[in-house]
Coordinates of N, CA and C in Angstrom, one line a residue:
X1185 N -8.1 -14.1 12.9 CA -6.8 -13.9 13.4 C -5.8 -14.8 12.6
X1186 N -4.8 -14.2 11.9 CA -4.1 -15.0 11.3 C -2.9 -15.4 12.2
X1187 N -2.5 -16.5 12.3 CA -1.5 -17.3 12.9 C 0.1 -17.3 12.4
X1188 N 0.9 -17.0 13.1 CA 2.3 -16.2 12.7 C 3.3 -17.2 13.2
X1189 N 4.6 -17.4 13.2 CA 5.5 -18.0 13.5 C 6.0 -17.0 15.6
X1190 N 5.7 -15.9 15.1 CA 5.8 -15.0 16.3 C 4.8 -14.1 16.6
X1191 N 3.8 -14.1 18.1 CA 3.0 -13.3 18.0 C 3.7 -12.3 18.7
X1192 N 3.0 -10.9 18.4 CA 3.8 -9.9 18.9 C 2.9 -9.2 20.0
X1193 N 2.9 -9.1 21.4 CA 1.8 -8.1 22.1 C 1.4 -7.2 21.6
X1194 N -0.3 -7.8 22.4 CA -1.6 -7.1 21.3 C -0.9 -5.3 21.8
X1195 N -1.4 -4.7 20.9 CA -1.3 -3.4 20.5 C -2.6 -2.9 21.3
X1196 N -2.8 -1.9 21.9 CA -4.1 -1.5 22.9 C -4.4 -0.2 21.8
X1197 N -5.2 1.1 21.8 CA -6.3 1.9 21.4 C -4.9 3.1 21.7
X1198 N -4.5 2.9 22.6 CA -3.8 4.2 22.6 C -2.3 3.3 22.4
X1199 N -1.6 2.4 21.8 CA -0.3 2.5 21.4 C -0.8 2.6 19.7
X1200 N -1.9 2.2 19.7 CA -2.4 2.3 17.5 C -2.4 4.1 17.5
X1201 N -2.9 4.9 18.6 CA -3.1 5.9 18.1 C -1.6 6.8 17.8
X1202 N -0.8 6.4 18.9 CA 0.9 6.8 18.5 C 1.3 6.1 18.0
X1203 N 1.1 5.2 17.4 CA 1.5 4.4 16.2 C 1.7 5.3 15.1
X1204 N -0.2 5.3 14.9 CA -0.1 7.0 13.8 C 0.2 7.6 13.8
X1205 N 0.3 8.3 15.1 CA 0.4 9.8 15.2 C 2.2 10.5 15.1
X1206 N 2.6 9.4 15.5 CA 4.3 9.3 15.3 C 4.8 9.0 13.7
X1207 N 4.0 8.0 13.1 CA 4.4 7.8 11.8 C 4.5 9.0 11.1
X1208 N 2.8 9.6 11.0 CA 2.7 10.6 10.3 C 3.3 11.8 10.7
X1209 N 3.9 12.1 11.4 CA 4.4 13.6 12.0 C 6.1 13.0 11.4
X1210 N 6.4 11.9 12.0 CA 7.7 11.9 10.5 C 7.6 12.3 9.3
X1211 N 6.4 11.8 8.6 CA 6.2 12.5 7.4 C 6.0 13.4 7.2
X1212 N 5.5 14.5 8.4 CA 5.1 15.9 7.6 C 6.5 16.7 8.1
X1213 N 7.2 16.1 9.0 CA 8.5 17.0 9.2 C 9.4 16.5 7.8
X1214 N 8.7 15.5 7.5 CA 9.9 15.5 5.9 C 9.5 15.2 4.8
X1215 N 8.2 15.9 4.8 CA 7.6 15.6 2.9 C 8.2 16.4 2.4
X1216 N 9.4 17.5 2.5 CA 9.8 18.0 1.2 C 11.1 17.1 0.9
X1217 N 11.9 16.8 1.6 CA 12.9 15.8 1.5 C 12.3 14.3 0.9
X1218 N 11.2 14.1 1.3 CA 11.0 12.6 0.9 C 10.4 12.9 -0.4
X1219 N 9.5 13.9 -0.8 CA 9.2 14.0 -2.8 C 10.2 14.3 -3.5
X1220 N 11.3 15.1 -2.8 CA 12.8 14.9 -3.7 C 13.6 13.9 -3.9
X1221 N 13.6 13.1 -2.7 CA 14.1 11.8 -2.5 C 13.4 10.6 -3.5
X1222 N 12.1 10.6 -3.6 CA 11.5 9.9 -4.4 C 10.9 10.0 -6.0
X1223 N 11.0 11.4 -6.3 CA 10.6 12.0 -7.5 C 11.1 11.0 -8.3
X1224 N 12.3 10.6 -8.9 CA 13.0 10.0 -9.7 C 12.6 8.1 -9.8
X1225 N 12.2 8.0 -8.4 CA 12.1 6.4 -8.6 C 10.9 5.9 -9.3
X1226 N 11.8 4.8 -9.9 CA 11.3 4.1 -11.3 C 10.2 2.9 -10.9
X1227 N 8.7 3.1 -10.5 CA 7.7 1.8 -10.2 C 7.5 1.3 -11.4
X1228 N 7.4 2.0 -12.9 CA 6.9 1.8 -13.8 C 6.0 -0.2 -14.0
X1229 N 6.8 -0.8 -13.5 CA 7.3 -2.3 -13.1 C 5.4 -2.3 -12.9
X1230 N 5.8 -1.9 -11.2 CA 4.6 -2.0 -10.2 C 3.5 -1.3 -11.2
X1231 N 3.3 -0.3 -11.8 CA 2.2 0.1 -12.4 C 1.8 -0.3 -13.3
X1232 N 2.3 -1.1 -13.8 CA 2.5 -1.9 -15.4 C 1.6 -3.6 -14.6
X1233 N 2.1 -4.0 -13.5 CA 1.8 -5.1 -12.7 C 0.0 -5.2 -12.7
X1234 N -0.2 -3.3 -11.9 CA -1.4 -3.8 -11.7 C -2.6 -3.9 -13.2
X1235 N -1.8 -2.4 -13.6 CA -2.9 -2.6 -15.5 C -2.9 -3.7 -15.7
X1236 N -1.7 -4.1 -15.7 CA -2.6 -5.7 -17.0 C -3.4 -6.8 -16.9
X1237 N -3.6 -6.7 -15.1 CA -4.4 -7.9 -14.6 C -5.8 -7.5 -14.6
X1238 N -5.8 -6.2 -14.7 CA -7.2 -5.2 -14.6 C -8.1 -5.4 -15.8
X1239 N -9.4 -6.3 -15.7 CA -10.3 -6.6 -16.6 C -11.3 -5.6 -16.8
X1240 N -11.2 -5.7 -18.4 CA -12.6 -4.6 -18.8 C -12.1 -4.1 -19.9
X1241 N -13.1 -2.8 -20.0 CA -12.0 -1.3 -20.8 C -12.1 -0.5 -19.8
X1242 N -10.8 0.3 -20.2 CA -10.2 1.5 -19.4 C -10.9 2.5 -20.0
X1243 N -10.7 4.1 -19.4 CA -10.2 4.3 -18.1 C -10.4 3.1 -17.0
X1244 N -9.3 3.0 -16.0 CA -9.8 2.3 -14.5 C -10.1 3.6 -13.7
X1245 N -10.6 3.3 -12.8 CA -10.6 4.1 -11.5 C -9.7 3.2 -10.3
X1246 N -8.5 3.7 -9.9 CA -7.8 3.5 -9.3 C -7.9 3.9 -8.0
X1247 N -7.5 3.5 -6.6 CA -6.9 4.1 -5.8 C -5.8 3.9 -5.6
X1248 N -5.0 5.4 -5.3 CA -3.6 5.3 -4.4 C -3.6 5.2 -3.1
X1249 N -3.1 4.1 -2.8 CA -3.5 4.1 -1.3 C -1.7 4.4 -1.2
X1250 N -1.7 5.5 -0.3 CA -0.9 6.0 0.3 C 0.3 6.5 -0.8
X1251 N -0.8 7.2 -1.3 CA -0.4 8.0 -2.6 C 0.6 9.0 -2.2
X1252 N 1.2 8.9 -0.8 CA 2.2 10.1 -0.5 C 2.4 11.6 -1.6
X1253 N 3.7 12.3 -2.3 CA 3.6 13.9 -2.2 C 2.3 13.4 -3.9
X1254 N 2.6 12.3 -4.8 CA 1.3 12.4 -6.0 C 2.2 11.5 -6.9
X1255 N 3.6 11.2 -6.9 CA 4.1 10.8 -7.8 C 3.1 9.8 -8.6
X1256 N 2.8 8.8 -8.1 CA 2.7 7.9 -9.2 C 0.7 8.1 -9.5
X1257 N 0.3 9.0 -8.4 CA -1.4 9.8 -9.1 C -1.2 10.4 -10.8
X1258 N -0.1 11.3 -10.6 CA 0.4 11.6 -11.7 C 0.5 10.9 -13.2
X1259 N 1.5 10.1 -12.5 CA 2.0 8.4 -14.2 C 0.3 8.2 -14.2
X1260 N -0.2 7.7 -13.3 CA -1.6 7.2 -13.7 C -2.5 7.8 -14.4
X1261 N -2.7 9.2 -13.9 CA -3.5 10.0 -14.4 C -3.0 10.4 -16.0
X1262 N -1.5 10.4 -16.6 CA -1.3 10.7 -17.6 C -1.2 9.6 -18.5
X1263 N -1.7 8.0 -18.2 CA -2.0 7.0 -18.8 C -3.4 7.0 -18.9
X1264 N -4.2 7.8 -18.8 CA -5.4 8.2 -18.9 C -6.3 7.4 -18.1
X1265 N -5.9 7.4 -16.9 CA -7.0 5.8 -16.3 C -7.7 7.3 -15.0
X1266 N -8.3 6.9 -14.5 CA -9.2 7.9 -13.0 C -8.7 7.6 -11.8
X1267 N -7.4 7.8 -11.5 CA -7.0 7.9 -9.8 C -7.4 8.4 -9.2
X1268 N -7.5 8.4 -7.6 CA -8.2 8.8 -6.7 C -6.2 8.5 -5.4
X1269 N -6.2 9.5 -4.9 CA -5.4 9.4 -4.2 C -5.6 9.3 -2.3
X1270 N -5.2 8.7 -1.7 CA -5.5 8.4 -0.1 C -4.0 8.4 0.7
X1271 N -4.3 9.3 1.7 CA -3.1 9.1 2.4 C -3.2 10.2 4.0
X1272 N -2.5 9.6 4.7 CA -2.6 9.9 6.0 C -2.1 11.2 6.1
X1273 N -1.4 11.9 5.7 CA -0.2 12.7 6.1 C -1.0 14.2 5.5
X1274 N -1.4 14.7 6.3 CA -1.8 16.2 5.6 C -0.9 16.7 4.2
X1275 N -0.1 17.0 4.4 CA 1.2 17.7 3.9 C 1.3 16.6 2.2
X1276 N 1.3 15.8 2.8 CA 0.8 14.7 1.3 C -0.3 14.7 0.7
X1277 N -1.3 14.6 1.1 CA -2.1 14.9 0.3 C -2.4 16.3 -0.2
X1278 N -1.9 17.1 0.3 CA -1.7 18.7 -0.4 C -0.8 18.7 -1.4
X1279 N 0.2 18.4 -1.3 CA 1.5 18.3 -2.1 C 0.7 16.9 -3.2
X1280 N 0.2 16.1 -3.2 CA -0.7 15.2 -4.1 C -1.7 15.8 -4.8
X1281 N -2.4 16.6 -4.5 CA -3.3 17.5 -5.1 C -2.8 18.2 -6.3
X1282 N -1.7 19.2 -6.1 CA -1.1 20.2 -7.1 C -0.8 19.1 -7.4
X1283 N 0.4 18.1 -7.3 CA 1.2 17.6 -8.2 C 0.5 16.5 -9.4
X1284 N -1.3 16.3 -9.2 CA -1.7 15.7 -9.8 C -2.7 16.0 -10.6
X1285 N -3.4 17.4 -9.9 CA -4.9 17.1 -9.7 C -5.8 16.5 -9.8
X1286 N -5.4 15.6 -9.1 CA -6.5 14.6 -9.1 C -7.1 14.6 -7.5
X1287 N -8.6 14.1 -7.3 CA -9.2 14.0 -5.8 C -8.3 13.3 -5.2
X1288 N -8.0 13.7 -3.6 CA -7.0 12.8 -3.2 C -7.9 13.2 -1.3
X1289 N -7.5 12.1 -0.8 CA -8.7 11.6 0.4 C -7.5 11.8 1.5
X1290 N -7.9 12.1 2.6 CA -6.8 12.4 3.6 C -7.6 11.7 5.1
X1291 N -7.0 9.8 4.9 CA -7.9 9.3 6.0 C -6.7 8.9 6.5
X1292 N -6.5 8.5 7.8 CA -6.0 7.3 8.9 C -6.5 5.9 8.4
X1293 N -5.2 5.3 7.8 CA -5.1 3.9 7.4 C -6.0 2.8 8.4
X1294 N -5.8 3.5 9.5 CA -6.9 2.5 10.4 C -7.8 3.0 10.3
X1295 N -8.5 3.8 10.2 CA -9.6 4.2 10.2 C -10.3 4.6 9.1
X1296 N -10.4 3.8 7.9 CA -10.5 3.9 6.4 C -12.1 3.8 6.1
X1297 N -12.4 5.1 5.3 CA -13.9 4.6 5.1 C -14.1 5.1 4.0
X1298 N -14.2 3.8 3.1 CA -14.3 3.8 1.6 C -15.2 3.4 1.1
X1299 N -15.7 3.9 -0.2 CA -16.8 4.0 -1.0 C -16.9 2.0 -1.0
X1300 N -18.3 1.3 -1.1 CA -18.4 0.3 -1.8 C -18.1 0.1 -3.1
X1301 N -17.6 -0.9 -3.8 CA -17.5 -1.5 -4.9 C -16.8 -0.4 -6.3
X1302 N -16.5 0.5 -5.6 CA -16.1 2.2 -6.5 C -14.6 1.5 -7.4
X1303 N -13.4 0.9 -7.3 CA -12.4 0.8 -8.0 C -12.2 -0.5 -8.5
X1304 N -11.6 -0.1 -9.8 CA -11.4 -1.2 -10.8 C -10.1 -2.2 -10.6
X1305 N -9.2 -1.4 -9.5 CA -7.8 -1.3 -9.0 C -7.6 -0.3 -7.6
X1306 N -6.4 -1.2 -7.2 CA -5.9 -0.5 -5.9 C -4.3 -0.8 -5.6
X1307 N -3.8 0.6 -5.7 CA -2.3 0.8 -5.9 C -1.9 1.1 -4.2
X1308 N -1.0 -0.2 -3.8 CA -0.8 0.4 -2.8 C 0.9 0.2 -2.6
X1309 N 1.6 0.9 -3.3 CA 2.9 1.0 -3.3 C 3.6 1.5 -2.4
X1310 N 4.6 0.5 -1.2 CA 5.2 0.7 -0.2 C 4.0 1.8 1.0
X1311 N 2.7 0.8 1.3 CA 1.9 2.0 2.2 C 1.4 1.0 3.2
X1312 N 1.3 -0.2 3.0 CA 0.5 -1.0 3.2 C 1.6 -1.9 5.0
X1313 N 2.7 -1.5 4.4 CA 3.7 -2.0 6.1 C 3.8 -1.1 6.8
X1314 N 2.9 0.3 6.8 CA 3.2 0.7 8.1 C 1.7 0.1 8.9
X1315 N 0.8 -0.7 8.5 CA -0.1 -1.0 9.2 C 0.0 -2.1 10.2
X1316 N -0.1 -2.0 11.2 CA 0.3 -2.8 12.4 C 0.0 -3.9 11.9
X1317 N 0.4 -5.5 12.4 CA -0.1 -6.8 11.3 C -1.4 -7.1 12.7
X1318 N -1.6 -6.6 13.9 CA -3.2 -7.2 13.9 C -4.0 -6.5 13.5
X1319 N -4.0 -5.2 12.9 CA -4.6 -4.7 12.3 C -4.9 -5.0 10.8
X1320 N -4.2 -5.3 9.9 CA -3.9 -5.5 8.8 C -5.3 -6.3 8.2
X1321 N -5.9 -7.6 8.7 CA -6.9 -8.0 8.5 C -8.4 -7.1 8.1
X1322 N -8.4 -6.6 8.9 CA -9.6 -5.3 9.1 C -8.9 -4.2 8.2
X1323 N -8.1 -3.5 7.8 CA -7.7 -3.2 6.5 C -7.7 -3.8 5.3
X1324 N -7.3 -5.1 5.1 CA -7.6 -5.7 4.1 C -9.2 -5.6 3.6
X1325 N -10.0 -6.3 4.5 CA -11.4 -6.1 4.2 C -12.0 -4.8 3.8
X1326 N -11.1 -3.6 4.4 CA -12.6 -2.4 3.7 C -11.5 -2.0 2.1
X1327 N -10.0 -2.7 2.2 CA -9.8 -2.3 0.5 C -10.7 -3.3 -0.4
X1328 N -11.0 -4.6 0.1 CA -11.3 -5.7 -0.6 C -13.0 -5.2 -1.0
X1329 N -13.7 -4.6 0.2 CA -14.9 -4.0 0.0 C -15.3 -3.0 -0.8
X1330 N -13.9 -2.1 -1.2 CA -14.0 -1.0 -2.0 C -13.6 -1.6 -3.5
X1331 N -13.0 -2.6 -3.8 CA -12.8 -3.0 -5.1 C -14.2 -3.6 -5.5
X1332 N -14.6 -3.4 -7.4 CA -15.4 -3.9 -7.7 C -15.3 -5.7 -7.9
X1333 N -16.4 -6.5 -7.9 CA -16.2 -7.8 -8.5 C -14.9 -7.4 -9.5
X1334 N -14.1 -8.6 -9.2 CA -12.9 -8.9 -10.5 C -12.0 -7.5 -10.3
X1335 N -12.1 -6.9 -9.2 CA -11.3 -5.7 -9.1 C -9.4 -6.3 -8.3
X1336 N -8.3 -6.0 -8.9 CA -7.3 -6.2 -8.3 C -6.4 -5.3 -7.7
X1337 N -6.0 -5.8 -6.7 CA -4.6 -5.1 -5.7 C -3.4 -5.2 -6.0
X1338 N -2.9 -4.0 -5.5 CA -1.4 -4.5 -6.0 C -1.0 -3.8 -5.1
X1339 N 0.4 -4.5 -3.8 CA 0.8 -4.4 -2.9 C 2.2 -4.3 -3.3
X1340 N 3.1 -3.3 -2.8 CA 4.8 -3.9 -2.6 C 5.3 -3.3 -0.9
X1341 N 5.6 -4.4 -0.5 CA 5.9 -3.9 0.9 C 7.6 -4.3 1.3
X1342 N 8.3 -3.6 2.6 CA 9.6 -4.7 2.4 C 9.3 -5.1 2.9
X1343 N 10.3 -6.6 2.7 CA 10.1 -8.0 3.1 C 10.8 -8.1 4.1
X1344 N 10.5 -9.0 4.7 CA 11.0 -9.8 6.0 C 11.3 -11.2 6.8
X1345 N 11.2 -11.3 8.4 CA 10.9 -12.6 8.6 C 9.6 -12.7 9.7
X1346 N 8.8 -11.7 9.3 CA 7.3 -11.5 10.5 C 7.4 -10.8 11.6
X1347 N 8.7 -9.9 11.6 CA 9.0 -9.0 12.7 C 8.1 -7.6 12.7
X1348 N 8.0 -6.6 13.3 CA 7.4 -5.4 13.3 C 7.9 -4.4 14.1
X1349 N 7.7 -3.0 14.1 CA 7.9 -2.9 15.0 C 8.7 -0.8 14.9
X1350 N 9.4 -0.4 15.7 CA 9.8 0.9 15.1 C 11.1 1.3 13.9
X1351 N 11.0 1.5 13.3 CA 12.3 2.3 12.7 C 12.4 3.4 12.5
X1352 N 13.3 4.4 13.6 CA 12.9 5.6 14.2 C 11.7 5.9 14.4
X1353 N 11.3 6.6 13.5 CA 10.0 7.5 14.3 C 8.8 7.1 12.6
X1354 N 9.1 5.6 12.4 CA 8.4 5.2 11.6 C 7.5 3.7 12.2
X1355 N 6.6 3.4 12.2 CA 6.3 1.8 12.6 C 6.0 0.9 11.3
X1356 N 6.9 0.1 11.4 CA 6.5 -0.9 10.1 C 6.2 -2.1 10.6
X1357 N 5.8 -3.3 9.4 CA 5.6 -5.2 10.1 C 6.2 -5.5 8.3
X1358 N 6.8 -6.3 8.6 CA 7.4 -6.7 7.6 C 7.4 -8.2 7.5
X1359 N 6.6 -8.9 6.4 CA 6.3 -10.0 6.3 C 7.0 -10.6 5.7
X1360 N 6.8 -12.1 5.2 CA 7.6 -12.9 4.4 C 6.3 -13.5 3.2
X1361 N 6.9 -13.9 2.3 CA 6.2 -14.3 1.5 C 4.9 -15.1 2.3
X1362 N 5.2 -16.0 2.9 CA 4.0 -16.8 3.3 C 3.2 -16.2 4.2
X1363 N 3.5 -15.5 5.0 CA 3.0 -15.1 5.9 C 1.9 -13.9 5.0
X1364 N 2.1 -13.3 3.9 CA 1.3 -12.1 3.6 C 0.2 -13.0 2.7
X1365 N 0.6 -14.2 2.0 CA -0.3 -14.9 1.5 C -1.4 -15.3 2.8
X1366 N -1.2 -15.6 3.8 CA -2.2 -16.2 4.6 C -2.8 -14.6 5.1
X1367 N -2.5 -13.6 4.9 CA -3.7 -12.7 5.5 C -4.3 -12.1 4.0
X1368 N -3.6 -12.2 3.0 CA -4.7 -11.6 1.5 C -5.6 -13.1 1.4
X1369 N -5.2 -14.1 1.6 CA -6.2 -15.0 1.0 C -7.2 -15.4 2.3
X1370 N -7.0 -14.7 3.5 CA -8.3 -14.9 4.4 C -8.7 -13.7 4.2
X1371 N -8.8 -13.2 4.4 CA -9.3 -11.6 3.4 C -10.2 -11.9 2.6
X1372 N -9.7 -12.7 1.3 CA -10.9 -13.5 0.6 C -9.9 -13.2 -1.1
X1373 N -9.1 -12.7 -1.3 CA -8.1 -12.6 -2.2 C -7.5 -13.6 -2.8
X1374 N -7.2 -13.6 -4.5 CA -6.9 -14.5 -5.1 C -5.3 -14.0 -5.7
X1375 N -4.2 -14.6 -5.2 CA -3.1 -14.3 -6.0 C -2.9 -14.9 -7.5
X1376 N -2.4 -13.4 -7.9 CA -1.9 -13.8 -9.8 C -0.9 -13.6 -10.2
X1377 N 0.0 -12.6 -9.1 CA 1.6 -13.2 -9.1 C 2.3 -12.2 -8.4
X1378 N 3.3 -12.8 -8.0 CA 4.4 -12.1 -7.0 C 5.9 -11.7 -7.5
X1379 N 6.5 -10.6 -7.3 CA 7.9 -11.4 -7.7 C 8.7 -10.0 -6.5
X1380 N 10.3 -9.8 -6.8 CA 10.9 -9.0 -5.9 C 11.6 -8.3 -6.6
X1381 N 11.7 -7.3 -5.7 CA 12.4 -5.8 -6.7 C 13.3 -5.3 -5.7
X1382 N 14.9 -4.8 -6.1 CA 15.0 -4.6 -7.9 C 14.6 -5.6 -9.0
X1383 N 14.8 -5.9 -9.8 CA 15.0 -6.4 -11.0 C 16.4 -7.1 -11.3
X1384 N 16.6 -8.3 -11.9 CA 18.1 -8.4 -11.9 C 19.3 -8.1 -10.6
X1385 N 18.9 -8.9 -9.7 CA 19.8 -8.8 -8.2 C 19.3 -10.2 -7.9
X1386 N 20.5 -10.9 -7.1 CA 20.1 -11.9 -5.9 C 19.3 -11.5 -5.2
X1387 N 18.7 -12.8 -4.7 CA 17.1 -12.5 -3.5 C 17.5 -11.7 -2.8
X1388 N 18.9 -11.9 -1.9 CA 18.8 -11.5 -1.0 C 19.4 -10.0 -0.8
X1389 N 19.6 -9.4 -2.2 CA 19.7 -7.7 -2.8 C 17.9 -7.0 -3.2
X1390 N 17.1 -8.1 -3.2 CA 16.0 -7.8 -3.3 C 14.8 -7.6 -2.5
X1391 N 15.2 -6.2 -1.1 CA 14.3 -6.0 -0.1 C 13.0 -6.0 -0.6
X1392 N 12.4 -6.0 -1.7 CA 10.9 -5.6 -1.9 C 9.8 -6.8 -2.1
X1393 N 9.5 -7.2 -1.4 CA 8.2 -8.3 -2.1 C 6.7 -7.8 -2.8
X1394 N 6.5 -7.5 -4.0 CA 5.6 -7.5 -4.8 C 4.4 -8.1 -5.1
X1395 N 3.3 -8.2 -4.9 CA 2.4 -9.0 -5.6 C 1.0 -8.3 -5.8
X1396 N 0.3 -8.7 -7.0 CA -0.7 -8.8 -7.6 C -2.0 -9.7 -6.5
X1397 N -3.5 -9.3 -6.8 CA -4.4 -10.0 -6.2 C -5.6 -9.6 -7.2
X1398 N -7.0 -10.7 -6.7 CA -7.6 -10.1 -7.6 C -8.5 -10.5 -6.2
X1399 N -9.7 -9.9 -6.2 CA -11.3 -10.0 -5.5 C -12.2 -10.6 -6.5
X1400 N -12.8 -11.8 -5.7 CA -13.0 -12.6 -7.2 C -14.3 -12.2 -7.6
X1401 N -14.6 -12.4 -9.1 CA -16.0 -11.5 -9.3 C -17.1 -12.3 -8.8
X1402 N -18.3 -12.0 -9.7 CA -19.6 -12.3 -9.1 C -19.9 -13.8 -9.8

C-alpha cells in the first residue's frame, strides 16, 4: 500500500468493474473522433525518451500499453523496432490493427495477463491514469514482470495533486511528481528521468508529467 497525502475510499469489485466498463464505452462511442483528434499529435519527444534508455541492439520488442486507434504502433513499427499493441477498448484495437499491422492484445488494464520477461520496452503514453491508484500497484508489477532484466518504461500521465476520480464518463488519478515516484519505486523500478510536456511553457502550462524507468537487470 502506498501511502498518499489523501486516501480515497477503497474502490469494491463492482465500482472497478464500472470503472471499466464506463471508461471504455466512452471510447468506443468516440474512437472515430478521438483518432482524428489525435492523428496529428507530436510524442516524437516520448518515443525518442524511451529508445535511448533501451540497452542492447535493436530491433526492441515493445509494448503499447494502451496503444489506443495504432498511432504511435505505427512510428514504432516504421523505426523498425517489434511493437506489440494492448488496449481495452475493442474498437481500438481494431482500428490498431489496420492502422499498424502489427499484433495488438485486447485486455482490461486490470486484469492484464502478460507474457514473462517478453519486452525490451513499455510505452505507455497517456494509458496508465485511467487505472484506479489502489489498483495501480498490482499493475505496475505484471508491467514490471513482463519487461526483460534492464528492460525500461516509459510513462506520461496528467499531472496533478493525488486527486482521482470521474471526468465525465472517463475515470482518471492524477498524481504529482512524488507521489508516482513512491509507487514505480515500490514496484521495484529505477528512475532515469522525468520532465513535463509541452516543451518550452511554464510548469504550470505543462499538464503532462513524463518519465523514464528501468527494471533493474540481473
Amino acid at each position: 500500500m502506498i501511502p498518499s497525502e489523501e486516501v480515497s475510499p477503497a474502490l469494491d469489485a463492482n465500482d472497478l468493474r464500472q470503472i471499466t466498463a464506463t471508461t471504455l464505452q466512452h471510447y468506443t462511442a468516440s474512437a472515430e473522433a478521438f483518432r482524428e483528434g489525435t492523428r496529428d499529435h507530436d510524442v516524437r519527444q516520448n518515443i525518442d525518451a524511451l529508445l535511448r534508455h533501451i540497452e542492447g541492439p535493436s530491433p526492441f520488442t515493445i509494448l503499447d500499453f494502451g496503444c489506443g486507434p495504432g498511432r504511435d504502433l505505427k512510428a514504432l513499427r516504421a523505426l523498425g523496432h517489434q511493437p506489440i499493441g494492448l488496449d481495452g477498448c475493442p474498437r481500438f484495437a481494431e482500428m490498431a490493427r489496420t492502422e499498424s499491422g502489427c499484433e495488438v492484445w485486447q485486455q482490461d488494464f486490470l486484469r492484464l495477463d502478460l507474457p514473462t520477461g517478453r519486452f525490451d520496452g513499455i510505452f505507455a503514453n497517456a494509458s496508465l491514469f485511467h487505472v484506479p491508484s489502489q489498483e495501480l500497484s498490482q499493475v505496475l508489477g505484471k508491467l514490471y514482470a513482463a519487461l526483460k532484466p534492464g528492460g525500461v518504461l516509459f510513462s506520461s500521465n496528467p499531472r496533478g495533486h493525488n486527486e482521482e476520480g470521474w471526468n465525465g464518463n472517463r475515470y482518471g488519478s492524477y498524481h504529482d511528481l512524488d507521489a508516482w515516484r513512491r509507487y514505480l519505486n515500490a514496484a521495484g523500478f529505477v528512475e532515469l528521468e522525468h520532465y513535463y510536456r509541452p516543451t518550452g511553457l511554464p510548469c504550470e502550462q505543462q499538464p503532462w508529467l513524463a518519465s523514464v524507468w528501468r527494471k533493474p537487470g540481473l
